[in-house]
Amino acid sequence: MHAKLPHKHSNTFLKAKKRWTLKQEALFFSLLADLLGAGFSLKQALQSLQSFMAINLTGVVEYLNTGGSFSASLKENISEALYCQLYIAEKHGNLLQTVQQLGQYLTKRLQQKAKLHALLIYPLLILGMLAFILSGIKIWLAPELVRFNSQRATVSYRQIENYAWYIGAIFSIVMFFYVLKIGYWWKKQSLLGRHSWYSGLPVLGKIYRQYLRYYLTFNLGLLLRSGLEFQQICELLQSFSPNTLLHQLGIELEKYLVSGRNLAELIKNYHFFPTELGLFFEKGKTQLEIGDDLLSYSKLAYLRLLQQMDVLLSWVQPLLFLLIAAIIIGTYLALLLPIYSSLGGMYT
């Protein structure tokens, strides 16, 4: 039976810690992976990092000197997901491999965030100019067009405006009740159900689903590879914070084990589990073999995750330009239709 993990550290070295930014996390894990790979011990690597990093690692080093674990020393600085991954690797797996993957993944996220900002600058600038132009049209030009129209055209134009207002009002009411329905449904969902919903969303859900596949198969692979029994794995996962995915997964796994149900049912119930996962738990395979299969799959899932993130970024700017084109066409139509209506009224 595993002891409950501490969620709040009374040690004075860990007090008043601030959560690191993505840039700080990426730099820390990347440099730490390089130093560990070069043969430095964990304490030596942290002491070396302290001399050329802006973040203060004194508390981390001192906490390790008192016998504390590496993952616990960083718990207040990093996200809960990173902490869980570090804890599992530190206790039951390969810490170097985990730190290397975290460094690569966080660095890639940082690069893609910078790329996204660069891609958004020009389209957002154009959208800002369009918003300014549309405001000018609405305030100054539209009233002039209404006055210019003949009585027949004016009525027609106002009818169009009224129809648009009614349609907008109906749409807003429908959306309001739809959001209420979603909120009611959301409150009834378990944490696993919510993660499954996230992973089922279009576009971004695909990226999130791939991340969870990497995250879960990597951690489960490490635990099985370490020789832990399924019941011990469930107890370990439940020792994490209740608001984490791994904690809820531990509860769900234990339910299936106690009831004797097939794990394939659990895999089918949630979008974020890879369909191939059921094949890994076929009869005749040892836990070590299953652990190796999961770790191999996690490497492929990690590469797919990076690839999908790159593909998504490549679509950002074209989609924004399509939106800009649609706004420009809509603006022209809003200007030209009343004018054509006026001309038609003059000739009749």
Tab-separated table of C-alpha atoms in Angstrom:
chain	number	residue	atom	x	y	z
A	1	MET	CA	0.000	0.000	0.000
A	2	HIS	CA	1.444	3.314	-1.032
A	3	ALA	CA	1.377	6.260	1.320
A	4	LYS	CA	-0.613	9.290	0.336
A	5	LEU	CA	1.489	11.820	-1.486
A	6	PRO	CA	1.887	15.159	0.274
A	7	HIS	CA	0.044	17.953	-1.475
A	8	LYS	CA	1.339	20.741	0.760
A	9	HIS	CA	4.917	20.782	1.929
A	10	SER	CA	5.590	22.178	5.367
A	11	ASN	CA	9.285	22.402	4.620
A	12	THR	CA	10.409	26.030	4.715
A	13	PHE	CA	12.503	25.534	1.582
A	14	LEU	CA	9.336	25.088	-0.489
A	15	LYS	CA	7.332	28.037	0.814
A	16	ALA	CA	6.318	31.030	-1.303
A	17	LYS	CA	7.132	29.348	-4.606
A	18	LYS	CA	5.813	30.752	-7.855
A	19	ARG	CA	4.661	28.734	-10.831
A	20	TRP	CA	7.221	28.811	-13.632
A	21	THR	CA	6.370	30.122	-17.069
A	22	LEU	CA	6.484	27.847	-20.106
A	23	LYS	CA	9.805	29.411	-21.107
A	24	GLN	CA	11.319	28.709	-17.681
A	25	GLU	CA	10.023	25.122	-17.678
A	26	ALA	CA	11.380	24.445	-21.163
A	27	LEU	CA	14.799	25.916	-20.366
A	28	PHE	CA	15.053	24.109	-17.033
A	29	PHE	CA	14.202	20.632	-18.308
A	30	SER	CA	16.232	21.009	-21.514
A	31	LEU	CA	19.403	22.061	-19.688
A	32	LEU	CA	18.845	19.521	-16.920
A	33	ALA	CA	18.513	16.739	-19.518
A	34	ASP	CA	21.786	17.826	-21.156
A	35	LEU	CA	23.647	17.829	-17.837
A	36	LEU	CA	22.226	14.485	-16.700
A	37	GLY	CA	23.072	13.008	-20.090
A	38	ALA	CA	26.640	14.290	-19.731
A	39	GLY	CA	27.071	12.299	-16.516
A	40	PHE	CA	26.261	14.882	-13.837
A	41	SER	CA	24.405	13.704	-10.756
A	42	LEU	CA	21.040	15.344	-10.083
A	43	LYS	CA	22.417	17.603	-7.332
A	44	GLN	CA	25.463	18.575	-9.398
A	45	ALA	CA	23.247	19.395	-12.368
A	46	LEU	CA	20.944	21.587	-10.259
A	47	GLN	CA	23.884	23.422	-8.697
A	48	SER	CA	25.311	24.078	-12.161
A	49	LEU	CA	21.951	25.318	-13.446
A	50	GLN	CA	21.652	27.749	-10.561
A	51	SER	CA	24.649	29.734	-11.757
A	52	PHE	CA	23.191	30.669	-15.162
A	53	MET	CA	19.391	30.492	-14.802
A	54	ALA	CA	17.166	33.378	-13.757
A	55	ILE	CA	15.021	31.152	-11.515
A	56	ASN	CA	16.124	30.462	-7.951
A	57	LEU	CA	16.916	26.777	-7.391
A	58	THR	CA	18.349	27.132	-3.892
A	59	GLY	CA	15.201	25.766	-2.258
A	60	VAL	CA	15.180	22.780	-4.623
A	61	VAL	CA	18.807	21.877	-3.834
A	62	GLU	CA	18.347	22.360	-0.088
A	63	TYR	CA	15.169	20.272	-0.123
A	64	LEU	CA	17.054	17.444	-1.837
A	65	ASN	CA	19.799	17.732	0.796
A	66	THR	CA	17.212	17.106	3.518
A	67	GLY	CA	16.246	13.820	1.850
A	68	GLY	CA	13.259	15.075	-0.119
A	69	SER	CA	12.433	13.806	-3.589
A	70	PHE	CA	13.178	15.719	-6.785
A	71	SER	CA	9.548	15.705	-7.938
A	72	ALA	CA	8.330	17.024	-4.562
A	73	SER	CA	10.908	19.830	-4.652
A	74	LEU	CA	9.376	21.092	-7.925
A	75	LYS	CA	5.714	20.478	-7.095
A	76	GLU	CA	4.874	24.145	-6.493
A	77	ASN	CA	6.776	25.304	-9.599
A	78	ILE	CA	5.359	23.043	-12.299
A	79	SER	CA	1.948	21.833	-13.416
A	80	GLU	CA	0.264	18.882	-11.720
A	81	ALA	CA	0.619	16.791	-14.898
A	82	LEU	CA	4.388	17.364	-15.046
A	83	TYR	CA	4.706	16.614	-11.340
A	84	CYS	CA	2.887	13.271	-11.694
A	85	GLN	CA	5.071	12.311	-14.640
A	86	LEU	CA	8.256	13.206	-12.754
A	87	TYR	CA	7.141	11.338	-9.643
A	88	ILE	CA	6.440	8.135	-11.564
A	89	ALA	CA	9.735	8.352	-13.443
A	90	GLU	CA	11.700	9.093	-10.280
A	91	LYS	CA	10.203	6.242	-8.268
A	92	HIS	CA	9.543	3.585	-10.880
A	93	GLY	CA	11.196	4.460	-14.166
A	94	ASN	CA	13.890	6.259	-16.101
A	95	LEU	CA	14.245	9.822	-14.817
A	96	LEU	CA	16.719	10.823	-17.538
A	97	GLN	CA	14.413	9.697	-20.346
A	98	THR	CA	11.464	11.519	-18.790
A	99	VAL	CA	13.408	14.756	-18.279
A	100	GLN	CA	14.663	14.573	-21.876
A	101	GLN	CA	11.158	14.110	-23.264
A	102	LEU	CA	9.773	16.894	-21.093
A	103	GLY	CA	12.555	19.207	-22.248
A	104	GLN	CA	11.888	18.411	-25.908
A	105	TYR	CA	8.124	18.694	-25.580
A	106	LEU	CA	8.166	21.977	-23.639
A	107	THR	CA	10.771	23.476	-25.981
A	108	LYS	CA	8.621	22.508	-28.962
A	109	ARG	CA	5.585	24.107	-27.329
A	110	LEU	CA	7.578	27.278	-26.704
A	111	GLN	CA	8.746	27.394	-30.329
A	112	GLN	CA	5.225	26.843	-31.613
A	113	LYS	CA	3.861	29.525	-29.304
A	114	ALA	CA	6.396	32.004	-30.715
A	115	LYS	CA	5.540	30.876	-34.262
A	116	LEU	CA	1.830	31.306	-33.562
A	117	HIS	CA	2.395	34.866	-32.350
A	118	ALA	CA	4.382	35.633	-35.517
A	119	LEU	CA	1.639	34.144	-37.717
A	120	LEU	CA	-1.092	36.141	-35.967
A	121	ILE	CA	0.516	39.597	-36.147
A	122	TYR	CA	-0.283	40.421	-39.807
A	123	PRO	CA	-3.830	38.949	-39.950
A	124	LEU	CA	-4.793	40.579	-36.646
A	125	LEU	CA	-3.451	43.907	-37.906
A	126	ILE	CA	-5.659	43.600	-40.995
A	127	LEU	CA	-8.652	42.587	-38.850
A	128	GLY	CA	-8.084	45.649	-36.681
A	129	MET	CA	-8.058	47.915	-39.744
A	130	LEU	CA	-11.219	46.243	-41.047
A	131	ALA	CA	-12.938	46.758	-37.700
A	132	PHE	CA	-12.029	50.462	-37.867
A	133	ILE	CA	-13.354	50.736	-41.440
A	134	LEU	CA	-16.581	48.888	-40.588
A	135	SER	CA	-17.139	51.168	-37.600
A	136	GLY	CA	-16.744	54.185	-39.878
A	137	ILE	CA	-19.199	52.724	-42.381
A	138	LYS	CA	-21.742	51.992	-39.647
A	139	ILE	CA	-21.452	55.428	-38.035
A	140	TRP	CA	-21.127	57.749	-41.059
A	141	LEU	CA	-21.831	56.013	-44.370
A	142	ALA	CA	-24.813	53.788	-43.520
A	143	PRO	CA	-27.070	56.700	-42.389
A	144	GLU	CA	-26.220	58.582	-45.597
A	145	LEU	CA	-27.170	55.566	-47.703
A	146	VAL	CA	-30.503	55.292	-45.904
A	147	ARG	CA	-31.260	58.969	-46.574
A	148	PHE	CA	-30.198	58.589	-50.193
A	149	ASN	CA	-32.558	55.680	-50.818
A	150	SER	CA	-36.018	56.250	-52.220
A	151	GLN	CA	-39.000	55.492	-50.001
A	152	ARG	CA	-39.425	52.082	-51.576
A	153	ALA	CA	-35.773	51.205	-51.236
A	154	THR	CA	-35.648	52.506	-47.695
A	155	VAL	CA	-38.491	50.256	-46.633
A	156	SER	CA	-36.778	47.303	-48.291
A	157	TYR	CA	-33.495	48.120	-46.612
A	158	ARG	CA	-35.147	48.509	-43.239
A	159	GLN	CA	-36.963	45.229	-43.734
A	160	ILE	CA	-33.633	43.520	-44.295
A	161	GLU	CA	-32.292	45.108	-41.112
A	162	ASN	CA	-35.381	43.989	-39.165
A	163	TYR	CA	-35.091	40.429	-40.464
A	164	ALA	CA	-31.428	40.379	-39.492
A	165	TRP	CA	-32.284	41.648	-36.003
A	166	TYR	CA	-35.005	39.000	-35.507
A	167	ILE	CA	-32.727	36.221	-36.721
A	168	GLY	CA	-29.955	37.444	-34.410
A	169	ALA	CA	-32.343	37.577	-31.437
A	170	ILE	CA	-33.654	34.055	-32.080
A	171	PHE	CA	-30.137	32.733	-32.515
A	172	SER	CA	-29.042	34.379	-29.234
A	173	ILE	CA	-31.962	32.837	-27.316
A	174	VAL	CA	-31.279	29.382	-28.744
A	175	MET	CA	-27.583	29.682	-27.892
A	176	PHE	CA	-28.421	30.830	-24.354
A	177	PHE	CA	-30.514	27.732	-23.648
A	178	TYR	CA	-27.956	25.516	-25.367
A	179	VAL	CA	-25.196	26.876	-23.111
A	180	LEU	CA	-27.403	26.258	-20.051
A	181	LYS	CA	-27.946	22.680	-21.197
A	182	ILE	CA	-24.206	22.161	-21.728
A	183	GLY	CA	-23.479	23.645	-18.285
A	184	TYR	CA	-25.976	21.306	-16.617
A	185	TRP	CA	-24.516	18.308	-18.466
A	186	TRP	CA	-20.976	19.442	-17.625
A	187	LYS	CA	-21.632	19.478	-13.870
A	188	LYS	CA	-22.740	15.848	-13.960
A	189	GLN	CA	-19.630	14.641	-15.788
A	190	SER	CA	-16.706	12.956	-14.037
A	191	LEU	CA	-13.175	14.242	-14.586
A	192	LEU	CA	-12.537	11.362	-17.000
A	193	GLY	CA	-15.744	12.235	-18.842
A	194	ARG	CA	-14.636	15.851	-19.171
A	195	HIS	CA	-11.233	14.847	-20.530
A	196	SER	CA	-13.006	12.528	-22.957
A	197	TRP	CA	-15.182	15.462	-24.062
A	198	TYR	CA	-12.116	17.666	-24.543
A	199	SER	CA	-10.491	15.013	-26.700
A	200	GLY	CA	-13.635	14.689	-28.829
A	201	LEU	CA	-13.687	18.368	-29.828
A	202	PRO	CA	-12.949	19.179	-33.480
A	203	VAL	CA	-9.427	20.352	-34.398
A	204	LEU	CA	-8.005	21.113	-30.930
A	205	GLY	CA	-9.528	17.947	-29.477
A	206	LYS	CA	-7.417	15.863	-31.832
A	207	ILE	CA	-4.231	17.458	-30.458
A	208	TYR	CA	-5.377	17.035	-26.864
A	209	ARG	CA	-6.342	13.410	-27.482
A	210	GLN	CA	-2.900	12.675	-28.918
A	211	TYR	CA	-1.216	14.324	-25.921
A	212	LEU	CA	-3.230	12.190	-23.488
A	213	ARG	CA	-2.345	9.054	-25.428
A	214	TYR	CA	1.333	9.853	-25.102
A	215	TYR	CA	0.996	10.901	-21.452
A	216	LEU	CA	-0.994	7.858	-20.306
A	217	THR	CA	0.878	5.169	-22.242
A	218	PHE	CA	4.245	6.561	-21.147
A	219	ASN	CA	3.334	6.637	-17.451
A	220	LEU	CA	1.540	3.283	-17.462
A	221	GLY	CA	4.440	1.775	-19.392
A	222	LEU	CA	6.927	2.948	-16.760
A	223	LEU	CA	4.799	1.550	-13.935
A	224	LEU	CA	4.300	-1.850	-15.571
A	225	ARG	CA	7.959	-1.999	-16.572
A	226	SER	CA	8.949	-1.421	-12.933
A	227	GLY	CA	7.232	-4.673	-11.912
A	228	LEU	CA	4.270	-3.228	-9.998
A	229	GLU	CA	1.068	-5.271	-9.948
A	230	PHE	CA	-2.138	-3.719	-11.307
A	231	GLN	CA	-3.558	-3.259	-7.810
A	232	GLN	CA	-0.384	-1.460	-6.709
A	233	ILE	CA	-0.570	0.753	-9.785
A	234	CYS	CA	-4.161	1.681	-8.922
A	235	GLU	CA	-3.124	2.590	-5.360
A	236	LEU	CA	-0.216	4.674	-6.617
A	237	LEU	CA	-2.363	6.564	-9.128
A	238	GLN	CA	-4.976	7.265	-6.455
A	239	SER	CA	-2.288	8.788	-4.235
A	240	PHE	CA	-2.053	11.777	-6.592
A	241	SER	CA	-4.216	14.864	-6.185
A	242	PRO	CA	-7.957	14.087	-6.727
A	243	ASN	CA	-8.212	16.707	-9.491
A	244	THR	CA	-5.632	14.927	-11.685
A	245	LEU	CA	-6.395	12.604	-14.560
A	246	LEU	CA	-4.136	9.871	-13.154
A	247	HIS	CA	-5.997	9.833	-9.819
A	248	GLN	CA	-9.367	9.386	-11.525
A	249	LEU	CA	-7.896	6.773	-13.846
A	250	GLY	CA	-6.659	4.828	-10.808
A	251	ILE	CA	-10.183	4.789	-9.344
A	252	GLU	CA	-11.707	3.655	-12.632
A	253	LEU	CA	-9.084	0.941	-13.167
A	254	GLU	CA	-9.683	-0.415	-9.675
A	255	LYS	CA	-13.438	-0.617	-10.320
A	256	TYR	CA	-12.822	-2.693	-13.428
A	257	LEU	CA	-10.326	-4.969	-11.671
A	258	VAL	CA	-12.621	-5.577	-8.683
A	259	SER	CA	-15.650	-6.303	-10.873
A	260	GLY	CA	-13.618	-8.543	-13.186
A	261	ARG	CA	-14.586	-6.582	-16.278
A	262	ASN	CA	-12.409	-6.484	-19.370
A	263	LEU	CA	-10.174	-3.420	-19.710
A	264	ALA	CA	-11.224	-3.236	-23.364
A	265	GLU	CA	-14.583	-1.850	-22.130
A	266	LEU	CA	-12.808	0.978	-20.319
A	267	ILE	CA	-10.806	1.787	-23.440
A	268	LYS	CA	-13.974	2.013	-25.571
A	269	ASN	CA	-15.719	4.307	-23.084
A	270	TYR	CA	-13.207	7.158	-23.357
A	271	HIS	CA	-11.991	8.898	-26.519
A	272	PHE	CA	-8.487	9.554	-25.259
A	273	PHE	CA	-7.487	5.886	-24.997
A	274	PRO	CA	-5.838	4.562	-28.179
A	275	THR	CA	-7.809	1.737	-29.773
A	276	GLU	CA	-4.565	-0.255	-30.032
A	277	LEU	CA	-4.314	-0.319	-26.240
A	278	GLY	CA	-6.592	-3.337	-26.004
A	279	LEU	CA	-4.120	-5.394	-28.045
A	280	PHE	CA	-1.363	-4.749	-25.492
A	281	PHE	CA	-3.347	-6.479	-22.737
A	282	GLU	CA	-3.887	-9.717	-24.619
A	283	LYS	CA	-3.584	-12.924	-22.626
A	284	GLY	CA	-0.182	-14.538	-22.586
A	285	LYS	CA	1.826	-11.332	-22.302
A	286	THR	CA	3.771	-10.583	-19.150
A	287	GLN	CA	3.562	-7.193	-17.455
A	288	LEU	CA	7.122	-6.417	-18.546
A	289	GLU	CA	6.178	-7.087	-22.167
A	290	ILE	CA	3.063	-4.928	-21.847
A	291	GLY	CA	5.191	-2.166	-20.303
A	292	ASP	CA	7.674	-2.346	-23.186
A	293	ASP	CA	4.827	-2.214	-25.727
A	294	LEU	CA	3.311	0.831	-24.029
A	295	LEU	CA	6.644	2.661	-23.917
A	296	SER	CA	7.227	1.918	-27.610
A	297	TYR	CA	3.743	3.175	-28.424
A	298	SER	CA	4.296	6.321	-26.333
A	299	LYS	CA	7.323	7.211	-28.484
A	300	LEU	CA	5.203	6.995	-31.637
A	301	ALA	CA	2.396	8.939	-29.944
A	302	TYR	CA	4.876	11.655	-28.972
A	303	LEU	CA	6.138	12.015	-32.563
A	304	ARG	CA	2.557	12.145	-33.875
A	305	LEU	CA	1.731	14.813	-31.306
A	306	LEU	CA	4.547	17.064	-32.524
A	307	GLN	CA	3.544	16.460	-36.139
A	308	GLN	CA	-0.113	17.305	-35.505
A	309	MET	CA	0.829	20.499	-33.682
A	310	ASP	CA	2.919	21.596	-36.687
A	311	VAL	CA	0.067	20.816	-39.103
A	312	LEU	CA	-2.395	22.821	-36.993
A	313	LEU	CA	-0.073	25.822	-36.966
A	314	SER	CA	0.291	25.681	-40.746
A	315	TRP	CA	-3.491	26.199	-41.081
A	316	VAL	CA	-3.776	29.205	-38.759
A	317	GLN	CA	-2.806	31.960	-41.195
A	318	PRO	CA	-4.730	30.647	-44.254
A	319	LEU	CA	-7.919	30.325	-42.185
A	320	LEU	CA	-7.532	33.855	-40.847
A	321	PHE	CA	-7.069	35.213	-44.362
A	322	LEU	CA	-10.228	33.375	-45.457
A	323	LEU	CA	-12.055	35.071	-42.581
A	324	ILE	CA	-10.686	38.443	-43.683
A	325	ALA	CA	-11.802	37.779	-47.274
A	326	ALA	CA	-15.307	36.879	-46.056
A	327	ILE	CA	-15.497	40.107	-44.027
A	328	ILE	CA	-14.383	42.189	-47.028
A	329	ILE	CA	-16.959	40.534	-49.320
A	330	GLY	CA	-19.654	41.016	-46.684
A	331	THR	CA	-18.711	44.691	-46.378
A	332	TYR	CA	-18.968	45.229	-50.138
A	333	LEU	CA	-22.364	43.528	-50.214
A	334	ALA	CA	-23.589	45.646	-47.305
A	335	LEU	CA	-22.609	48.778	-49.246
A	336	LEU	CA	-23.636	47.783	-52.763
A	337	LEU	CA	-27.018	46.147	-52.110
A	338	PRO	CA	-28.662	49.360	-50.793
A	339	ILE	CA	-27.155	51.318	-53.714
A	340	TYR	CA	-28.454	48.820	-56.290
A	341	SER	CA	-31.812	48.883	-54.529
A	342	SER	CA	-31.852	52.686	-54.792
A	343	LEU	CA	-30.957	52.647	-58.480
A	344	GLY	CA	-33.680	50.096	-59.148
A	345	GLY	CA	-36.189	52.310	-57.365
A	346	MET	CA	-35.140	55.369	-59.409
A	347	TYR	CA	-35.668	53.603	-62.756
A	348	THR	CA	-39.031	52.191	-61.804
